[in-house]
Coordinates of C-alpha atoms (C1' of nucleotides) in Angstrom, one line a residue:
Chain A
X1 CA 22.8 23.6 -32.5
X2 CA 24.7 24.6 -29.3
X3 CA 24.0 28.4 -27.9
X4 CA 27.2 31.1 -28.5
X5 CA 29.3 30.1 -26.1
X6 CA 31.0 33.7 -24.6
X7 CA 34.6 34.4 -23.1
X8 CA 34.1 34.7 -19.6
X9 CA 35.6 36.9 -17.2
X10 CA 38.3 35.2 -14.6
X11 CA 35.6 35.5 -12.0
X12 CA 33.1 33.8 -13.9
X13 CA 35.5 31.1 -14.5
X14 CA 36.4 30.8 -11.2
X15 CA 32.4 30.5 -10.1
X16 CA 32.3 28.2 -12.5
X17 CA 34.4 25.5 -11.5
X18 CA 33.9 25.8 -7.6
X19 CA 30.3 25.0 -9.2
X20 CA 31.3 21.8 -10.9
X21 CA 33.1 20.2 -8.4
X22 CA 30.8 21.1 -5.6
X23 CA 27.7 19.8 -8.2
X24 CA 29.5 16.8 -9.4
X25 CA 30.6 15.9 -5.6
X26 CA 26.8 17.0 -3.8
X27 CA 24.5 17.1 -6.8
X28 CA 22.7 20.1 -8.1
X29 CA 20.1 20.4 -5.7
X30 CA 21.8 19.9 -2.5
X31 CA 24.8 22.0 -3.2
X32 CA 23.2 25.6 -1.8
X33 CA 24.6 28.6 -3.3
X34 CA 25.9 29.2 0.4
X35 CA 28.0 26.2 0.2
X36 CA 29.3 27.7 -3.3
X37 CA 30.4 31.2 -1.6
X38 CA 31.9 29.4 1.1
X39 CA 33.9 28.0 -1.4
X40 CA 35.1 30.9 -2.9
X41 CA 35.4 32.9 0.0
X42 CA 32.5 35.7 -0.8
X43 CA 29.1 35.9 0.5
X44 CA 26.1 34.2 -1.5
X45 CA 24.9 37.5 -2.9
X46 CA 28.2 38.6 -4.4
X47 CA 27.0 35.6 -6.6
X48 CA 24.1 37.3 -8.5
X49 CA 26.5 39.9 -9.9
X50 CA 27.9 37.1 -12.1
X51 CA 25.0 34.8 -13.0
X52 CA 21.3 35.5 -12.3
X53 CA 20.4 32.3 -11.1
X54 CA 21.8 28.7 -10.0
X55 CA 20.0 27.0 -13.0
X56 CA 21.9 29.4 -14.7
X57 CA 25.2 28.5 -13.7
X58 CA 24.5 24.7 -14.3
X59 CA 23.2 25.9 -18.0
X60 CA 26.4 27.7 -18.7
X61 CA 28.4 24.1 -17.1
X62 CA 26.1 21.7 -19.4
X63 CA 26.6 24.0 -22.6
X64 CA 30.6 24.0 -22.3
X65 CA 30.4 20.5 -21.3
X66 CA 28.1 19.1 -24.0
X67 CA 30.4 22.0 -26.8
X68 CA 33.7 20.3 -24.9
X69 CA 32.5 16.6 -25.7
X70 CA 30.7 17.1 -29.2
X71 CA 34.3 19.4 -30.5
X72 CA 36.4 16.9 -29.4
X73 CA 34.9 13.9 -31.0
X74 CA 34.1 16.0 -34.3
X75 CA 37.9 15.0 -35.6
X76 CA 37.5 11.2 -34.8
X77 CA 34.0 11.1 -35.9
X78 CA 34.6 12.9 -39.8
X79 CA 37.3 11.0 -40.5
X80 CA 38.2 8.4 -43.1
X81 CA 38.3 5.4 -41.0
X82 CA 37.0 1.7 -40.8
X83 CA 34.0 1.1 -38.4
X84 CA 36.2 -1.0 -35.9
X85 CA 38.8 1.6 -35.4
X86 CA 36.8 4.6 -35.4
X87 CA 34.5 3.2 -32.4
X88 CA 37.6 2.0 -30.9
X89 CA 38.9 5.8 -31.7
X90 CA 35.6 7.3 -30.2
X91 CA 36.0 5.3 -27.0
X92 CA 39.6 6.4 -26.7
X93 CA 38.5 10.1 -26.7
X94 CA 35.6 9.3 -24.6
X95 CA 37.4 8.7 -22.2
X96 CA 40.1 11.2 -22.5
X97 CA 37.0 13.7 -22.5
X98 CA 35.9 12.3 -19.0
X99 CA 39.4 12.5 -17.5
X100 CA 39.6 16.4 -18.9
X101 CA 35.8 17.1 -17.8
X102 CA 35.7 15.4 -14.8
X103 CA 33.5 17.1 -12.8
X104 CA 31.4 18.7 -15.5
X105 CA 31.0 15.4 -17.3
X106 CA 29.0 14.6 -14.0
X107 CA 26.7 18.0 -15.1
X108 CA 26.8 16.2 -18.8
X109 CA 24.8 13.3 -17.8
X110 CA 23.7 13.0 -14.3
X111 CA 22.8 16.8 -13.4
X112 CA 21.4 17.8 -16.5
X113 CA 17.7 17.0 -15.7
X114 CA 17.4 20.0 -13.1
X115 CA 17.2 22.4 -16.3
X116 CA 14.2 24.1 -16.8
X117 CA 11.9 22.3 -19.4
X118 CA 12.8 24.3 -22.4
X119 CA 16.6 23.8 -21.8
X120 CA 16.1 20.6 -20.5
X121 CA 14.2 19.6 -24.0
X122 CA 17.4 21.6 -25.8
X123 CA 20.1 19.2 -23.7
X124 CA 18.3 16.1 -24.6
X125 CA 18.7 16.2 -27.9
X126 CA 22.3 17.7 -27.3
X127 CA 22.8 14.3 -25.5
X128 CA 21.1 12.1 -28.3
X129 CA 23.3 13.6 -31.1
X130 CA 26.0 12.9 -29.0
X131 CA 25.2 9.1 -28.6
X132 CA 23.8 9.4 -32.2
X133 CA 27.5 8.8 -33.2
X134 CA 28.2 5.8 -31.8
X135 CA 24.7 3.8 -33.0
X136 CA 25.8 5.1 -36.7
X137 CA 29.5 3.8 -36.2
X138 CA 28.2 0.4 -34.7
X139 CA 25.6 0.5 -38.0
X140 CA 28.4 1.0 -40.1
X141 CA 30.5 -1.9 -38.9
X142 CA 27.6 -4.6 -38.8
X143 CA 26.8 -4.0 -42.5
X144 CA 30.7 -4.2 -43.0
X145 CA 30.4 -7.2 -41.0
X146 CA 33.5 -6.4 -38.1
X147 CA 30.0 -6.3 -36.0
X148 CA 28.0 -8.9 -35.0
X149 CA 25.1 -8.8 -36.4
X150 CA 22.7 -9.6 -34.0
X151 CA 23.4 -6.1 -31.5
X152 CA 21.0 -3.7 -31.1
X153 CA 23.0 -0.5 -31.5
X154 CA 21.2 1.6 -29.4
X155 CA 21.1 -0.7 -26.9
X156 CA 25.3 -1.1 -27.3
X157 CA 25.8 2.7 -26.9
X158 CA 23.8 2.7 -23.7
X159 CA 25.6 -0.2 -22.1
X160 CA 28.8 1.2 -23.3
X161 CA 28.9 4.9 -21.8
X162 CA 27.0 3.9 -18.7
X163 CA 30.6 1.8 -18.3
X164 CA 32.9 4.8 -19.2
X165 CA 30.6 7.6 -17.2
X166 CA 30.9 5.7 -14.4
X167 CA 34.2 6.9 -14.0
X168 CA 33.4 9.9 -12.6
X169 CA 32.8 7.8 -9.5
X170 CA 35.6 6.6 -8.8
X171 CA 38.6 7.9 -11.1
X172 CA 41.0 9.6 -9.4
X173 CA 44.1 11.3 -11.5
X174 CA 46.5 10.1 -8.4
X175 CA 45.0 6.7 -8.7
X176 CA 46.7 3.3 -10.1
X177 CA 45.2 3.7 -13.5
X178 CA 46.9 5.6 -16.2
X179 CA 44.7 6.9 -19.2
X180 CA 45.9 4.7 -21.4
X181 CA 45.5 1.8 -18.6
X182 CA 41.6 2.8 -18.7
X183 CA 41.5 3.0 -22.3
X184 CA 42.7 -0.9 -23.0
X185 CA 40.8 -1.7 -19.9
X186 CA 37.8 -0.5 -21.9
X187 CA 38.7 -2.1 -25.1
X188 CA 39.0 -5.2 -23.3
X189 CA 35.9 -5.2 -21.4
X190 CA 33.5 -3.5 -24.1
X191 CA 35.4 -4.5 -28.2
X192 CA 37.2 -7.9 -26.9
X193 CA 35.0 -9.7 -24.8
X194 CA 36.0 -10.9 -21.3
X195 CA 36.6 -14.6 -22.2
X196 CA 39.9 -15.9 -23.7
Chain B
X1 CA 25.3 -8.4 7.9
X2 CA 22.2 -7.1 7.0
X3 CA 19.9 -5.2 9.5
X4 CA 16.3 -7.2 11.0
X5 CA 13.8 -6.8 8.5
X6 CA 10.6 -6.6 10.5
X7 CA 7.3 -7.3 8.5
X8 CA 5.1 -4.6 7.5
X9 CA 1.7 -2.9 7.8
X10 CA 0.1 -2.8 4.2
X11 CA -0.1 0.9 5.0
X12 CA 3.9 1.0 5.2
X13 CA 3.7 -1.1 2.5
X14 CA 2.0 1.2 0.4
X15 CA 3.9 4.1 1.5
X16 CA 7.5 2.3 0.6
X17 CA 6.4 1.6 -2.7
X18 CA 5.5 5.0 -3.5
X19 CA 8.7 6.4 -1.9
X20 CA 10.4 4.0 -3.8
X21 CA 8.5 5.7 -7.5
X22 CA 9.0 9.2 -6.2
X23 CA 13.0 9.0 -5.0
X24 CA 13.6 6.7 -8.0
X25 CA 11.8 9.4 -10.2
X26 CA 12.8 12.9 -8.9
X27 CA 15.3 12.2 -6.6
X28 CA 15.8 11.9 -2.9
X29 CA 16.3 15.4 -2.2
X30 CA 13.8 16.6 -4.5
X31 CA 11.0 14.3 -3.8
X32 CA 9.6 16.1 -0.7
X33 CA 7.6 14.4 2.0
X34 CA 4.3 16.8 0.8
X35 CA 4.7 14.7 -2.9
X36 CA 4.8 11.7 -1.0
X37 CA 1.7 12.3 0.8
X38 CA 0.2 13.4 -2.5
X39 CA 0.8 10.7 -4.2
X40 CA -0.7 8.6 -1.5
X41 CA -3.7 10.8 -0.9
X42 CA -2.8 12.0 2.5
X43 CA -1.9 14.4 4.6
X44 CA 2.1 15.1 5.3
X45 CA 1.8 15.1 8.9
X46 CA 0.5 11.6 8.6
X47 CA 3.2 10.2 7.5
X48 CA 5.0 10.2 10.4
X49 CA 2.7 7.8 12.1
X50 CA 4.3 5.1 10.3
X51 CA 8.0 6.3 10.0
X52 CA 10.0 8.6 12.4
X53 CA 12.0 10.6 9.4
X54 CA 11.6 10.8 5.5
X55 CA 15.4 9.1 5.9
X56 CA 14.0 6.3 7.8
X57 CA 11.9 5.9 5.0
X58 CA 15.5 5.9 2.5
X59 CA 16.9 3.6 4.9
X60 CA 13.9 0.6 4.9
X61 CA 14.1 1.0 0.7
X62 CA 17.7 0.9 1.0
X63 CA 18.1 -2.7 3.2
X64 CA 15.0 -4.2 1.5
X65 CA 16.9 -3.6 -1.6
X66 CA 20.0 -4.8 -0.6
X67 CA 18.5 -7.6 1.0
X68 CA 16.7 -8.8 -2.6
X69 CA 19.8 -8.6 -4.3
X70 CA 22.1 -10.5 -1.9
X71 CA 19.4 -13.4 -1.3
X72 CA 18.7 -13.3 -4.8
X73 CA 22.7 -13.9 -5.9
X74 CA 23.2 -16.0 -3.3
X75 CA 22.1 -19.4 -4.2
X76 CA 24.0 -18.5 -7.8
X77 CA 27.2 -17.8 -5.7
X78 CA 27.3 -20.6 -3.7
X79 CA 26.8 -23.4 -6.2
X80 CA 29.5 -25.2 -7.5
X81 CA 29.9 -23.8 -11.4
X82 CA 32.8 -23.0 -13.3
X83 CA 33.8 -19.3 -13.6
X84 CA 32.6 -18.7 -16.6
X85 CA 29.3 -19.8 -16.3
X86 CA 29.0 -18.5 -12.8
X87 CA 30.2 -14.8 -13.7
X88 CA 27.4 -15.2 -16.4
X89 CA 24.8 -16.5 -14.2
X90 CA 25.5 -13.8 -11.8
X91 CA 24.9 -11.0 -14.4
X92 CA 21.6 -12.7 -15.5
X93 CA 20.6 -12.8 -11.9
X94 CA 21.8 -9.2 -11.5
X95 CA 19.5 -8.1 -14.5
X96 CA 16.6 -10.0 -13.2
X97 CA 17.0 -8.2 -9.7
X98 CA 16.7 -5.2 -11.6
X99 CA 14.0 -5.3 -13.1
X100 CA 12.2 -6.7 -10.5
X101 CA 12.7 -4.1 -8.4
X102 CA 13.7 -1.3 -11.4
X103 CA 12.7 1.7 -8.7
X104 CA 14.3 0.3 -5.8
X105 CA 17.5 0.0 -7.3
X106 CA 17.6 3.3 -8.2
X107 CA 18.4 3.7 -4.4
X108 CA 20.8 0.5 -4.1
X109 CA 23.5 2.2 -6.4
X110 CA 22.2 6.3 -6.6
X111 CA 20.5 7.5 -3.9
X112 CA 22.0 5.7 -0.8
X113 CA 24.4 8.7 -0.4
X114 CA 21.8 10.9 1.4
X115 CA 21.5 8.4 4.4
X116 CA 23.4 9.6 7.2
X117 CA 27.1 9.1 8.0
X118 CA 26.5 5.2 10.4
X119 CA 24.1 4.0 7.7
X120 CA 25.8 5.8 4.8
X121 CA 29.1 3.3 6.3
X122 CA 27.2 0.5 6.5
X123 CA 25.7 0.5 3.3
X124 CA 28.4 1.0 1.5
X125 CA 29.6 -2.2 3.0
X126 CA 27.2 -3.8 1.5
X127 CA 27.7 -2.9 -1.7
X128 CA 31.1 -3.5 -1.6
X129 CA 30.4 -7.1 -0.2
X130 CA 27.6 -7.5 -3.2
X131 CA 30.6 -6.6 -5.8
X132 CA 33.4 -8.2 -4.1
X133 CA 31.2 -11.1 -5.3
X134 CA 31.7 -10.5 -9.0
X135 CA 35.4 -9.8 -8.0
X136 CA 36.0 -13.3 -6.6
X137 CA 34.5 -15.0 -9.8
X138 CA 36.6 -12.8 -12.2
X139 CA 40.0 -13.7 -9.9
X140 CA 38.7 -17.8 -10.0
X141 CA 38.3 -17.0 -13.9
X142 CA 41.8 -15.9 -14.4
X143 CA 43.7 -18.2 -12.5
X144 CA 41.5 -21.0 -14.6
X145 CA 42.7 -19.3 -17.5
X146 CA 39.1 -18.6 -18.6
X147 CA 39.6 -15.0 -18.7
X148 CA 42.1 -12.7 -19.6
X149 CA 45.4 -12.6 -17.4
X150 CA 45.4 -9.0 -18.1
X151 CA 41.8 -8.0 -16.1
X152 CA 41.6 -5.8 -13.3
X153 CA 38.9 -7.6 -11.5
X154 CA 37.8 -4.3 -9.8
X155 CA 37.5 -2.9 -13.0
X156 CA 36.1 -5.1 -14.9
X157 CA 33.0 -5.7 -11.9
X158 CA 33.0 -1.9 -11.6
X159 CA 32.2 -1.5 -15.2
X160 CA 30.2 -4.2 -15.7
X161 CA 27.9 -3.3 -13.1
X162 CA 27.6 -0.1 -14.5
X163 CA 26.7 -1.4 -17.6
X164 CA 23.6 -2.8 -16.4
X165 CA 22.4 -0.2 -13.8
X166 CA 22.3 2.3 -15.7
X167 CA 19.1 -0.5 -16.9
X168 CA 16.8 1.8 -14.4
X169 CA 17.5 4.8 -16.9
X170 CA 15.8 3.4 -20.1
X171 CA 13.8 0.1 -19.2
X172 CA 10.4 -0.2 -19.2
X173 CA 8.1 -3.4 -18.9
X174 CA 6.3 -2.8 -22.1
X175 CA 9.4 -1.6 -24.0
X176 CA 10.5 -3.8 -27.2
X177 CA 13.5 -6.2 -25.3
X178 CA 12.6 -9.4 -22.9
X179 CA 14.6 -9.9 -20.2
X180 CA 16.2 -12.5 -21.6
X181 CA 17.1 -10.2 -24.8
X182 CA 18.7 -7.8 -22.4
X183 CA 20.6 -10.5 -20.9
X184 CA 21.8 -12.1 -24.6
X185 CA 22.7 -8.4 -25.3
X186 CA 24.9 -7.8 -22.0
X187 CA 26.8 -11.5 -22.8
X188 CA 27.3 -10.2 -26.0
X189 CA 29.1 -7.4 -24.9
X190 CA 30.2 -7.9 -21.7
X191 CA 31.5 -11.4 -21.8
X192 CA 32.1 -12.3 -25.5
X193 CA 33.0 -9.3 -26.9
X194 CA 31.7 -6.8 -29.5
X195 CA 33.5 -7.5 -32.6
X196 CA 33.4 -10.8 -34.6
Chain C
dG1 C1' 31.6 43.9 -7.5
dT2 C1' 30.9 42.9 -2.8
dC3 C1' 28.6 43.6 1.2
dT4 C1' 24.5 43.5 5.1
dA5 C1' 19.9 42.6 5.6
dT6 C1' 15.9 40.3 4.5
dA7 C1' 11.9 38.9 1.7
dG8 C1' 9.3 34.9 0.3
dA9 C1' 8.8 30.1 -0.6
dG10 C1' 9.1 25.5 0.7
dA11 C1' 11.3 22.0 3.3
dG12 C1' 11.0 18.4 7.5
dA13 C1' 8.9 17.7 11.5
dT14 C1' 5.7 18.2 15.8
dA15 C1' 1.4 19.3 18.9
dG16 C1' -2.8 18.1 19.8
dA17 C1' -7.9 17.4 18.5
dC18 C1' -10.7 13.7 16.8
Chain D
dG1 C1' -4.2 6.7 12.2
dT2 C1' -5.4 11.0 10.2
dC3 C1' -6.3 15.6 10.4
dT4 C1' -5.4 21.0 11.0
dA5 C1' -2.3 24.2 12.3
dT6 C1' 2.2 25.7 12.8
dC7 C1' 7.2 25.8 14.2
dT8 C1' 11.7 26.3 12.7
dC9 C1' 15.1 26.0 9.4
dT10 C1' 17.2 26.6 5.0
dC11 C1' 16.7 27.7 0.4
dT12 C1' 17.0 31.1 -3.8
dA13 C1' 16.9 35.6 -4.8
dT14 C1' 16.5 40.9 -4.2
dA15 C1' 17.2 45.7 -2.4
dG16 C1' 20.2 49.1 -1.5
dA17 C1' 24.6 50.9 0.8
dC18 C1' 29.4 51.3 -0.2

DNA sequence: GTCTATAGAGAGATAGAC
DNA sequence: GTCTATCTCTCTATAGAC
């Protein structure tokens, strides 16, 4: 269901990420599109020849973003693998997504709600297929019974990427963490439990 | 730490509490002072008999807020518990805050950013103080052996909070979970762990 | 494709009557 | 304390020269 993504011109691409950081760092609304051809170095009308509007260049972020995070899991998700490891898979590339997206994965579930209402409708359910994945996997391992049986699966998937999105708060790729330092920090906190 | 409170007019009242619904619902930025008034059945101009600035009006959210949750943890914090049932107590209380105040707290962990730069540094003070809180209790934890050696206590708080903030995205009073099935649910993942 | 110049809308805030 | 009227600023976006 995602629109034809097109190749973009180096310019384009260029526009493109200045606009992520400065969205992910200022938020969609206060970021001016003055502040985004300072960033560049050209002046704010130079911008139209590229994209017609702001919304439109936060449309063209979320679409990547939401194609970026939906291709990558696709592997995990399709294959042949016991409930337990495939969430514990899905988490893994989760966060590995984040770290790659970093600044669009902001756009992917914090800034998305400044789309217009047709495209904001379209990225909802973009978003709900997305988490889609995980309930299913969590189904699949409490009627296996590596789950327990008492969770609420929804209510799991929400808890569970409100902890890994909140990365993009405070990860930083010189930081102390390593990916794979985040990742068992994650199975820990979220598969293990806390308490030894 | 934490600024005079003064007591208020039932007319700032009113006015804080639909600030509150408007910045928790569209935003800070995006909820203009002309909604506000709307929603109040005012004029705009009027508003600024009872506050100086629409960030004055951020700011006296923003310390009630804090104020709630601090008092609120505080008697939890200061008893004498063991770890365990201290860190758990202190999530419970956590969720209650939140839904007791579901559109303040939009502002204690989202919105405080727009405040400007001496408040900005101040608050974010308080919000470390708030989670060095959970910090402390995961560090007694460990060295009791109660949790795992392995924890990063800054993590661990950081994602955990997250966890239940993001709360003020999907709960609603009349929705199908009780506060205390929200807090069953967090233990279950949070502290004991998903898999059985 | 980038520029200068500016239109047009909406923001926060103030002055002053009542 | 609330109103009408309005100032000033900044925003997105466009027109048209180069």
């Amino acid at each position: 269901m995602l629109a034809t993504i097109k190749p973009l011109t180096s310019r384009k691409q260029e526009i493109l990420e200045a606009a992520q950081a400065l969205f992910s760092r200022k938020g969609y609304t206060d970021a001016s599109m003055r502040d985004l051809a300072e960033a560049l170095g050209i002046e704010p009308a130079s911008l139209y020849s590229h994209f017609k509007s702001k919304e439109d260049i936060l449309w063209e972020i979320a679409i990547r973003c939401a194609k970026a995070f939906n291709d990558g899991q696709e592997p995990i998700f399709s294959a042949s693998l016991t409930p337990e490891i495939k969430l514990r898979n899905m988490i893994d590339r989760h966060i590995e997504l984040m770290i790659d997206n970093i600044n669009a994965s902001a756009i992917f579930f914090r800034e998305w709600h400044h789309l217009s209402k047709e495209r904001h409708d379209d990225y909802a359910q973009m978003i709900i297929d997305y988490e889609q994945r995980f309930v299913q996997v969590i189904e699949e391992g409490m009627k296996a019974g590596v789950f327990k049986a008492s969770v609420r699966p929804k209510f799991i998937t929400s808890a569970l990427l409100a902890s890994i999105n909140w990365m993009h708060k405070w990860y930083r790729p010189e930081g102390s963490m390593t990916i794979s330092d985040i990742q068992q920090h994650m199975h820990l906190l979220l598969l293990d439990g806390l308490q030894s």
